[in-house]
């Protein structure tokens, strides 16, 4: 069963600047682009299962949901239908939005515009870099051109300080990030100013390939407030992300193996198998940059959420 991938905010003003988003090092959804890219246009479509596939699965789901006593024959038929879903059963539906990013000859993104489904600009991001190709400023502007939030960056040998300011929301925050010798971000502290206790702290843990595998969040008192665990396949592609170590180790196979003879009164909820990478890319250009991909918003769901299509222009 071919499934898909990665939670992304289609129109989100703070998305690319927020310290709370996971950075998946080997993800093609990050700006790991190849070649001298000048511009990338990404269209976001809602994805649906083809009618023939929906017509096959939906009656089985309804029958199972409305039955007080488990119909094992119906359940096994549903499992078989879900197992047989393939990429060819997924098609794009309505347009959700569009994103256009521009790059300089050094590969730095200089501008990003986000559009709604009607083609109207919703937000504009402007990026500035220093001579070392480090980002030093990001301005997020609303559609009328007024600034919504601004980020300024300064650097030391192993730290990055991000100053966030929003005239509209009247807040100002600092995010201090520490990096290991391999360039992996290992700690983030968010505070009002450098002398204050942090409002929150994130500790980031990596595997020996440099992939982020766990993020631990702490409050001002140092108490753990949450965890995110991440799992990859042997190629380094994302399989799943969750808040429970137990859920991380569950590959979803148990619902396929269930049968009435096992004695369980009710089978587990049908889940997506975690044996396929969470990122599904369908087409690539001559530079090996992806042009089409499928996204499942819920890691546990077998129904698709979005299809992304990209047009890439090069220098």
mmCIF file of C-alpha atoms in Angstrom:
data_model
loop_
_atom_site.group_PDB
_atom_site.id
_atom_site.type_symbol
_atom_site.label_atom_id
_atom_site.label_comp_id
_atom_site.label_asym_id
_atom_site.label_seq_id
_atom_site.Cartn_x
_atom_site.Cartn_y
_atom_site.Cartn_z
ATOM 1 C CA UNK A 1 0.000 0.000 0.000
ATOM 2 C CA UNK A 2 1.538 3.236 -1.113
ATOM 3 C CA UNK A 3 1.002 6.099 1.282
ATOM 4 C CA UNK A 4 2.126 9.626 1.806
ATOM 5 C CA UNK A 5 3.512 12.264 3.845
ATOM 6 C CA UNK A 6 4.536 15.251 5.881
ATOM 7 C CA UNK A 7 2.512 17.816 7.622
ATOM 8 C CA UNK A 8 2.874 21.198 5.982
ATOM 9 C CA UNK A 9 0.984 24.433 6.490
ATOM 10 C CA UNK A 10 -0.249 25.635 3.112
ATOM 11 C CA UNK A 11 -0.927 29.244 4.072
ATOM 12 C CA UNK A 12 0.892 29.921 7.342
ATOM 13 C CA UNK A 13 2.571 33.251 7.968
ATOM 14 C CA UNK A 14 4.887 31.988 10.674
ATOM 15 C CA UNK A 15 5.579 28.527 9.242
ATOM 16 C CA UNK A 16 9.078 28.704 7.823
ATOM 17 C CA UNK A 17 10.353 30.938 10.605
ATOM 18 C CA UNK A 18 8.912 29.151 13.610
ATOM 19 C CA UNK A 19 11.289 27.314 15.902
ATOM 20 C CA UNK A 20 8.547 24.819 16.742
ATOM 21 C CA UNK A 21 8.494 23.106 13.356
ATOM 22 C CA UNK A 22 10.413 19.891 12.821
ATOM 23 C CA UNK A 23 13.249 19.981 10.358
ATOM 24 C CA UNK A 24 13.635 16.631 8.625
ATOM 25 C CA UNK A 25 17.162 16.691 7.249
ATOM 26 C CA UNK A 26 16.691 14.377 4.275
ATOM 27 C CA UNK A 27 13.189 15.547 3.424
ATOM 28 C CA UNK A 28 12.616 16.689 -0.134
ATOM 29 C CA UNK A 29 9.897 18.950 1.248
ATOM 30 C CA UNK A 30 12.595 21.097 2.804
ATOM 31 C CA UNK A 31 14.533 23.379 0.452
ATOM 32 C CA UNK A 32 17.025 20.660 -0.431
ATOM 33 C CA UNK A 33 16.876 21.643 -4.099
ATOM 34 C CA UNK A 34 19.481 20.787 -6.678
ATOM 35 C CA UNK A 35 20.877 22.941 -9.464
ATOM 36 C CA UNK A 36 20.688 26.716 -9.933
ATOM 37 C CA UNK A 37 17.003 27.223 -9.251
ATOM 38 C CA UNK A 38 15.523 30.625 -10.100
ATOM 39 C CA UNK A 39 11.872 30.131 -9.176
ATOM 40 C CA UNK A 40 9.570 27.409 -7.818
ATOM 41 C CA UNK A 41 5.798 27.545 -8.156
ATOM 42 C CA UNK A 42 3.916 25.006 -6.034
ATOM 43 C CA UNK A 43 0.190 24.394 -6.450
ATOM 44 C CA UNK A 44 -1.689 22.674 -3.616
ATOM 45 C CA UNK A 45 -4.731 20.557 -4.475
ATOM 46 C CA UNK A 46 -7.029 18.603 -2.232
ATOM 47 C CA UNK A 47 -6.508 14.928 -2.928
ATOM 48 C CA UNK A 48 -9.262 12.353 -3.049
ATOM 49 C CA UNK A 49 -9.617 8.680 -3.783
ATOM 50 C CA UNK A 50 -11.105 7.961 -7.183
ATOM 51 C CA UNK A 51 -14.832 7.326 -7.200
ATOM 52 C CA UNK A 52 -14.418 3.642 -7.965
ATOM 53 C CA UNK A 53 -12.157 3.284 -4.929
ATOM 54 C CA UNK A 54 -14.468 5.320 -2.670
ATOM 55 C CA UNK A 55 -17.486 3.337 -3.821
ATOM 56 C CA UNK A 56 -15.681 0.169 -2.853
ATOM 57 C CA UNK A 57 -14.551 1.276 0.614
ATOM 58 C CA UNK A 58 -17.305 3.597 1.914
ATOM 59 C CA UNK A 59 -20.136 1.021 2.199
ATOM 60 C CA UNK A 60 -17.810 -1.291 4.116
ATOM 61 C CA UNK A 61 -16.856 1.525 6.512
ATOM 62 C CA UNK A 62 -20.489 2.494 7.127
ATOM 63 C CA UNK A 63 -21.543 -1.079 7.705
ATOM 64 C CA UNK A 64 -18.738 -1.574 10.221
ATOM 65 C CA UNK A 65 -19.446 1.727 12.008
ATOM 66 C CA UNK A 66 -23.197 1.058 12.312
ATOM 67 C CA UNK A 67 -22.893 -2.549 13.449
ATOM 68 C CA UNK A 68 -23.198 -3.302 17.161
ATOM 69 C CA UNK A 69 -21.787 -6.783 16.621
ATOM 70 C CA UNK A 70 -18.620 -7.178 14.591
ATOM 71 C CA UNK A 71 -19.193 -8.561 11.131
ATOM 72 C CA UNK A 72 -15.828 -10.257 10.617
ATOM 73 C CA UNK A 73 -16.479 -10.919 6.927
ATOM 74 C CA UNK A 74 -17.190 -7.237 6.304
ATOM 75 C CA UNK A 75 -14.149 -6.208 8.337
ATOM 76 C CA UNK A 76 -11.819 -8.472 6.421
ATOM 77 C CA UNK A 77 -13.245 -7.126 3.159
ATOM 78 C CA UNK A 78 -12.502 -3.564 4.365
ATOM 79 C CA UNK A 79 -8.929 -4.504 5.232
ATOM 80 C CA UNK A 80 -8.417 -6.012 1.806
ATOM 81 C CA UNK A 81 -9.820 -2.889 0.092
ATOM 82 C CA UNK A 82 -7.532 -0.614 2.112
ATOM 83 C CA UNK A 83 -4.496 -2.789 1.416
ATOM 84 C CA UNK A 84 -5.146 -2.519 -2.300
ATOM 85 C CA UNK A 85 -5.165 1.307 -2.421
ATOM 86 C CA UNK A 86 -2.345 2.480 -4.703
ATOM 87 C CA UNK A 87 -1.041 5.806 -6.031
ATOM 88 C CA UNK A 88 -3.154 5.311 -9.151
ATOM 89 C CA UNK A 89 -6.294 5.452 -6.972
ATOM 90 C CA UNK A 90 -5.483 9.026 -5.867
ATOM 91 C CA UNK A 91 -6.417 12.088 -7.905
ATOM 92 C CA UNK A 92 -6.407 15.847 -7.369
ATOM 93 C CA UNK A 93 -9.585 17.722 -6.555
ATOM 94 C CA UNK A 94 -9.997 21.474 -5.948
ATOM 95 C CA UNK A 95 -7.102 23.945 -5.822
ATOM 96 C CA UNK A 96 -6.307 25.019 -2.239
ATOM 97 C CA UNK A 97 -3.554 27.554 -2.839
ATOM 98 C CA UNK A 98 -0.256 28.389 -4.471
ATOM 99 C CA UNK A 99 3.238 29.328 -3.323
ATOM 100 C CA UNK A 100 5.875 31.063 -5.471
ATOM 101 C CA UNK A 101 9.484 31.231 -4.235
ATOM 102 C CA UNK A 102 12.317 33.159 -5.902
ATOM 103 C CA UNK A 103 16.040 32.431 -5.457
ATOM 104 C CA UNK A 104 19.271 34.307 -6.125
ATOM 105 C CA UNK A 105 22.145 32.694 -8.121
ATOM 106 C CA UNK A 106 23.707 31.510 -4.827
ATOM 107 C CA UNK A 107 20.678 29.342 -4.065
ATOM 108 C CA UNK A 108 19.256 31.587 -1.336
ATOM 109 C CA UNK A 109 15.519 32.096 -1.299
ATOM 110 C CA UNK A 110 14.854 35.841 -1.503
ATOM 111 C CA UNK A 111 11.064 35.958 -1.680
ATOM 112 C CA UNK A 112 8.020 33.782 -1.122
ATOM 113 C CA UNK A 113 4.430 34.703 -1.990
ATOM 114 C CA UNK A 114 1.440 32.686 -0.801
ATOM 115 C CA UNK A 115 -1.829 32.761 -2.737
ATOM 116 C CA UNK A 116 -5.317 31.516 -1.912
ATOM 117 C CA UNK A 117 -7.430 29.310 -4.168
ATOM 118 C CA UNK A 118 -8.654 32.392 -6.088
ATOM 119 C CA UNK A 119 -5.116 33.470 -6.996
ATOM 120 C CA UNK A 120 -4.995 36.426 -4.586
ATOM 121 C CA UNK A 121 -1.832 37.101 -2.587
ATOM 122 C CA UNK A 122 -2.260 36.358 1.127
ATOM 123 C CA UNK A 123 1.247 36.925 2.463
ATOM 124 C CA UNK A 124 4.738 37.854 1.263
ATOM 125 C CA UNK A 125 8.055 36.809 2.817
ATOM 126 C CA UNK A 126 11.314 38.660 2.123
ATOM 127 C CA UNK A 127 14.704 37.121 3.015
ATOM 128 C CA UNK A 128 18.093 38.823 3.491
ATOM 129 C CA UNK A 129 21.494 37.099 3.868
ATOM 130 C CA UNK A 130 25.029 38.031 4.864
ATOM 131 C CA UNK A 131 28.189 37.279 2.868
ATOM 132 C CA UNK A 132 28.448 33.870 4.548
ATOM 133 C CA UNK A 133 25.011 32.941 3.107
ATOM 134 C CA UNK A 134 23.488 33.022 6.586
ATOM 135 C CA UNK A 135 20.012 34.411 6.849
ATOM 136 C CA UNK A 136 19.981 37.687 8.805
ATOM 137 C CA UNK A 137 16.428 38.970 8.300
ATOM 138 C CA UNK A 138 12.992 37.689 7.351
ATOM 139 C CA UNK A 139 10.030 40.001 6.883
ATOM 140 C CA UNK A 140 6.551 38.527 6.749
ATOM 141 C CA UNK A 141 4.172 41.003 5.129
ATOM 142 C CA UNK A 142 0.421 40.902 4.732
ATOM 143 C CA UNK A 143 -1.227 41.122 1.323
ATOM 144 C CA UNK A 144 -1.433 44.932 1.565
ATOM 145 C CA UNK A 145 2.353 45.104 2.038
ATOM 146 C CA UNK A 146 2.283 46.028 5.738
ATOM 147 C CA UNK A 147 4.655 44.084 7.970
ATOM 148 C CA UNK A 148 3.112 41.339 10.082
ATOM 149 C CA UNK A 149 6.230 40.015 11.792
ATOM 150 C CA UNK A 150 9.983 40.479 11.407
ATOM 151 C CA UNK A 151 12.815 38.142 12.339
ATOM 152 C CA UNK A 152 16.432 39.250 12.745
ATOM 153 C CA UNK A 153 19.321 36.810 13.181
ATOM 154 C CA UNK A 154 22.785 37.124 14.731
ATOM 155 C CA UNK A 155 25.424 34.401 15.030
ATOM 156 C CA UNK A 156 28.315 33.206 17.182
ATOM 157 C CA UNK A 157 30.480 30.127 16.639
ATOM 158 C CA UNK A 158 27.766 27.668 17.689
ATOM 159 C CA UNK A 159 24.693 29.802 18.381
ATOM 160 C CA UNK A 160 22.017 31.593 16.424
ATOM 161 C CA UNK A 161 19.858 34.265 18.059
ATOM 162 C CA UNK A 162 16.528 35.006 16.401
ATOM 163 C CA UNK A 163 14.738 38.218 17.389
ATOM 164 C CA UNK A 164 11.006 38.143 16.601
ATOM 165 C CA UNK A 165 8.932 41.304 16.512
ATOM 166 C CA UNK A 166 5.338 41.939 15.526
ATOM 167 C CA UNK A 167 3.970 45.499 15.557
ATOM 168 C CA UNK A 168 0.441 44.171 15.174
ATOM 169 C CA UNK A 169 0.572 41.587 17.953
ATOM 170 C CA UNK A 170 2.850 43.751 20.103
ATOM 171 C CA UNK A 171 5.257 40.996 21.082
ATOM 172 C CA UNK A 172 8.998 40.605 20.987
ATOM 173 C CA UNK A 173 10.759 37.290 21.580
ATOM 174 C CA UNK A 174 14.247 35.886 21.323
ATOM 175 C CA UNK A 175 15.051 32.342 20.247
ATOM 176 C CA UNK A 176 18.560 31.123 21.063
ATOM 177 C CA UNK A 177 19.581 28.030 19.100
ATOM 178 C CA UNK A 178 22.683 25.945 19.740
ATOM 179 C CA UNK A 179 24.296 23.682 17.145
ATOM 180 C CA UNK A 180 26.638 20.698 17.333
ATOM 181 C CA UNK A 181 29.846 20.431 15.207
ATOM 182 C CA UNK A 182 27.817 18.802 12.413
ATOM 183 C CA UNK A 183 25.502 21.791 12.146
ATOM 184 C CA UNK A 184 22.529 20.056 13.787
ATOM 185 C CA UNK A 185 20.383 22.256 16.000
ATOM 186 C CA UNK A 186 20.483 20.635 19.450
ATOM 187 C CA UNK A 187 18.732 23.213 21.634
ATOM 188 C CA UNK A 188 16.242 26.060 21.323
ATOM 189 C CA UNK A 189 15.408 28.510 24.090
ATOM 190 C CA UNK A 190 12.593 31.036 23.771
ATOM 191 C CA UNK A 191 12.690 34.051 26.088
ATOM 192 C CA UNK A 192 11.745 37.702 26.394
ATOM 193 C CA UNK A 193 15.376 38.760 26.524
ATOM 194 C CA UNK A 194 18.768 37.094 26.921
ATOM 195 C CA UNK A 195 18.905 37.664 30.705
ATOM 196 C CA UNK A 196 15.490 36.132 31.444
ATOM 197 C CA UNK A 197 14.694 32.510 32.186
ATOM 198 C CA UNK A 198 13.443 30.817 29.011
ATOM 199 C CA UNK A 199 9.690 30.605 28.518
ATOM 200 C CA UNK A 200 10.296 27.197 26.937
ATOM 201 C CA UNK A 201 13.205 25.037 25.858
ATOM 202 C CA UNK A 202 13.390 22.361 23.172
ATOM 203 C CA UNK A 203 16.104 19.689 23.178
ATOM 204 C CA UNK A 204 16.661 17.985 19.819
ATOM 205 C CA UNK A 205 18.222 14.531 19.441
ATOM 206 C CA UNK A 206 19.601 13.038 16.200
ATOM 207 C CA UNK A 207 20.650 9.625 14.942
ATOM 208 C CA UNK A 208 24.099 8.914 13.505
ATOM 209 C CA UNK A 209 22.872 9.933 10.032
ATOM 210 C CA UNK A 210 21.936 13.398 11.246
ATOM 211 C CA UNK A 211 18.175 12.786 11.187
ATOM 212 C CA UNK A 212 16.101 14.359 13.948
ATOM 213 C CA UNK A 213 14.582 11.499 15.976
ATOM 214 C CA UNK A 214 13.242 13.205 19.097
ATOM 215 C CA UNK A 215 12.292 16.662 20.353
ATOM 216 C CA UNK A 216 11.784 17.203 24.089
ATOM 217 C CA UNK A 217 9.963 20.350 25.239
ATOM 218 C CA UNK A 218 10.403 21.899 28.712
ATOM 219 C CA UNK A 219 8.657 24.776 30.462
ATOM 220 C CA UNK A 220 10.285 27.577 32.467
ATOM 221 C CA UNK A 221 10.811 25.280 35.443
ATOM 222 C CA UNK A 222 12.519 22.629 33.330
ATOM 223 C CA UNK A 223 9.588 20.209 33.508
ATOM 224 C CA UNK A 224 9.001 18.136 30.366
ATOM 225 C CA UNK A 225 5.788 19.292 28.682
ATOM 226 C CA UNK A 226 5.883 17.153 25.562
ATOM 227 C CA UNK A 227 7.815 14.838 23.263
ATOM 228 C CA UNK A 228 7.851 14.254 19.537
ATOM 229 C CA UNK A 229 9.340 11.002 18.250
ATOM 230 C CA UNK A 230 10.285 10.486 14.608
ATOM 231 C CA UNK A 231 10.997 7.264 12.726
ATOM 232 C CA UNK A 232 12.802 6.715 9.403
ATOM 233 C CA UNK A 233 13.495 3.836 7.074
ATOM 234 C CA UNK A 234 16.973 2.643 6.189
ATOM 235 C CA UNK A 235 17.249 5.299 3.452
ATOM 236 C CA UNK A 236 16.510 8.123 5.873
ATOM 237 C CA UNK A 237 12.994 8.795 4.582
ATOM 238 C CA UNK A 238 10.347 9.673 7.172
ATOM 239 C CA UNK A 239 7.978 6.876 8.156
ATOM 240 C CA UNK A 240 6.029 8.512 10.970
ATOM 241 C CA UNK A 241 5.994 11.179 13.677
ATOM 242 C CA UNK A 242 4.084 10.886 16.955
ATOM 243 C CA UNK A 243 4.037 11.941 20.603
ATOM 244 C CA UNK A 244 4.314 8.441 22.081
ATOM 245 C CA UNK A 245 7.286 6.074 21.974
ATOM 246 C CA UNK A 246 4.836 3.189 22.058
ATOM 247 C CA UNK A 247 3.054 4.512 18.985
ATOM 248 C CA UNK A 248 6.408 5.023 17.273
ATOM 249 C CA UNK A 249 7.272 1.339 17.586
ATOM 250 C CA UNK A 250 3.854 0.236 16.320
ATOM 251 C CA UNK A 251 4.120 -0.317 12.571
ATOM 252 C CA UNK A 252 0.362 -0.761 12.082
ATOM 253 C CA UNK A 253 0.603 -4.376 10.973
ATOM 254 C CA UNK A 254 -1.579 -5.744 13.769
ATOM 255 C CA UNK A 255 -4.799 -4.691 12.072
ATOM 256 C CA UNK A 256 -3.801 -6.581 8.937
ATOM 257 C CA UNK A 257 -3.007 -9.696 10.965
ATOM 258 C CA UNK A 258 -6.244 -9.629 12.944
ATOM 259 C CA UNK A 259 -8.863 -12.281 12.269
ATOM 260 C CA UNK A 260 -11.936 -13.480 14.196
ATOM 261 C CA UNK A 261 -10.138 -16.561 15.529
ATOM 262 C CA UNK A 262 -7.806 -14.340 17.600
ATOM 263 C CA UNK A 263 -10.571 -13.944 20.172
ATOM 264 C CA UNK A 264 -10.527 -10.147 20.297
ATOM 265 C CA UNK A 265 -14.138 -8.858 20.406
ATOM 266 C CA UNK A 266 -13.263 -5.833 18.298
ATOM 267 C CA UNK A 267 -10.335 -5.476 15.884
ATOM 268 C CA UNK A 268 -7.978 -2.479 16.024
ATOM 269 C CA UNK A 269 -8.823 0.582 13.937
ATOM 270 C CA UNK A 270 -7.507 0.266 10.383
ATOM 271 C CA UNK A 271 -4.308 2.306 10.135
ATOM 272 C CA UNK A 272 -1.807 3.192 7.482
ATOM 273 C CA UNK A 273 1.089 0.747 7.391
ATOM 274 C CA UNK A 274 4.379 2.327 8.494
ATOM 275 C CA UNK A 275 6.450 0.199 6.163
ATOM 276 C CA UNK A 276 6.289 2.742 3.340
ATOM 277 C CA UNK A 277 7.993 6.166 3.522
ATOM 278 C CA UNK A 278 5.694 8.972 4.605
ATOM 279 C CA UNK A 279 6.938 11.019 1.622
ATOM 280 C CA UNK A 280 5.634 9.945 -1.759
ATOM 281 C CA UNK A 281 7.120 11.647 -4.839
ATOM 282 C CA UNK A 282 5.704 10.807 -8.229
ATOM 283 C CA UNK A 283 7.669 12.830 -10.797
ATOM 284 C CA UNK A 284 11.155 14.384 -11.002
ATOM 285 C CA UNK A 285 12.859 16.750 -13.423
ATOM 286 C CA UNK A 286 16.304 16.334 -15.008
ATOM 287 C CA UNK A 287 17.940 17.872 -11.899
ATOM 288 C CA UNK A 288 16.281 15.243 -9.651
ATOM 289 C CA UNK A 289 13.989 17.808 -8.019
ATOM 290 C CA UNK A 290 10.489 16.492 -7.407
ATOM 291 C CA UNK A 291 7.586 17.878 -9.469
ATOM 292 C CA UNK A 292 4.621 16.029 -7.962
ATOM 293 C CA UNK A 293 3.997 14.546 -4.530
ATOM 294 C CA UNK A 294 1.195 13.215 -2.353
ATOM 295 C CA UNK A 295 0.558 14.216 1.253
ATOM 296 C CA UNK A 296 -1.409 12.466 3.992
ATOM 297 C CA UNK A 297 -2.116 14.957 6.787
ATOM 298 C CA UNK A 298 -2.909 12.245 9.328
ATOM 299 C CA UNK A 299 -0.114 9.704 9.689
ATOM 300 C CA UNK A 300 -2.708 7.100 10.697
ATOM 301 C CA UNK A 301 -5.132 7.736 7.845
ATOM 302 C CA UNK A 302 -5.276 5.843 4.586
ATOM 303 C CA UNK A 303 -7.210 8.639 2.823
ATOM 304 C CA UNK A 304 -5.091 11.282 1.007
ATOM 305 C CA UNK A 305 -5.104 14.971 1.937
ATOM 306 C CA UNK A 306 -3.169 16.993 -0.675
ATOM 307 C CA UNK A 307 -1.374 16.680 -3.984
ATOM 308 C CA UNK A 308 1.482 19.132 -4.624
ATOM 309 C CA UNK A 309 2.609 20.028 -8.137
ATOM 310 C CA UNK A 310 5.700 22.139 -8.800
ATOM 311 C CA UNK A 311 7.036 24.079 -11.754
ATOM 312 C CA UNK A 312 10.761 24.843 -11.450
ATOM 313 C CA UNK A 313 12.686 27.454 -13.458
ATOM 314 C CA UNK A 314 16.492 27.478 -13.554
ATOM 315 C CA UNK A 315 19.148 30.107 -14.273
#
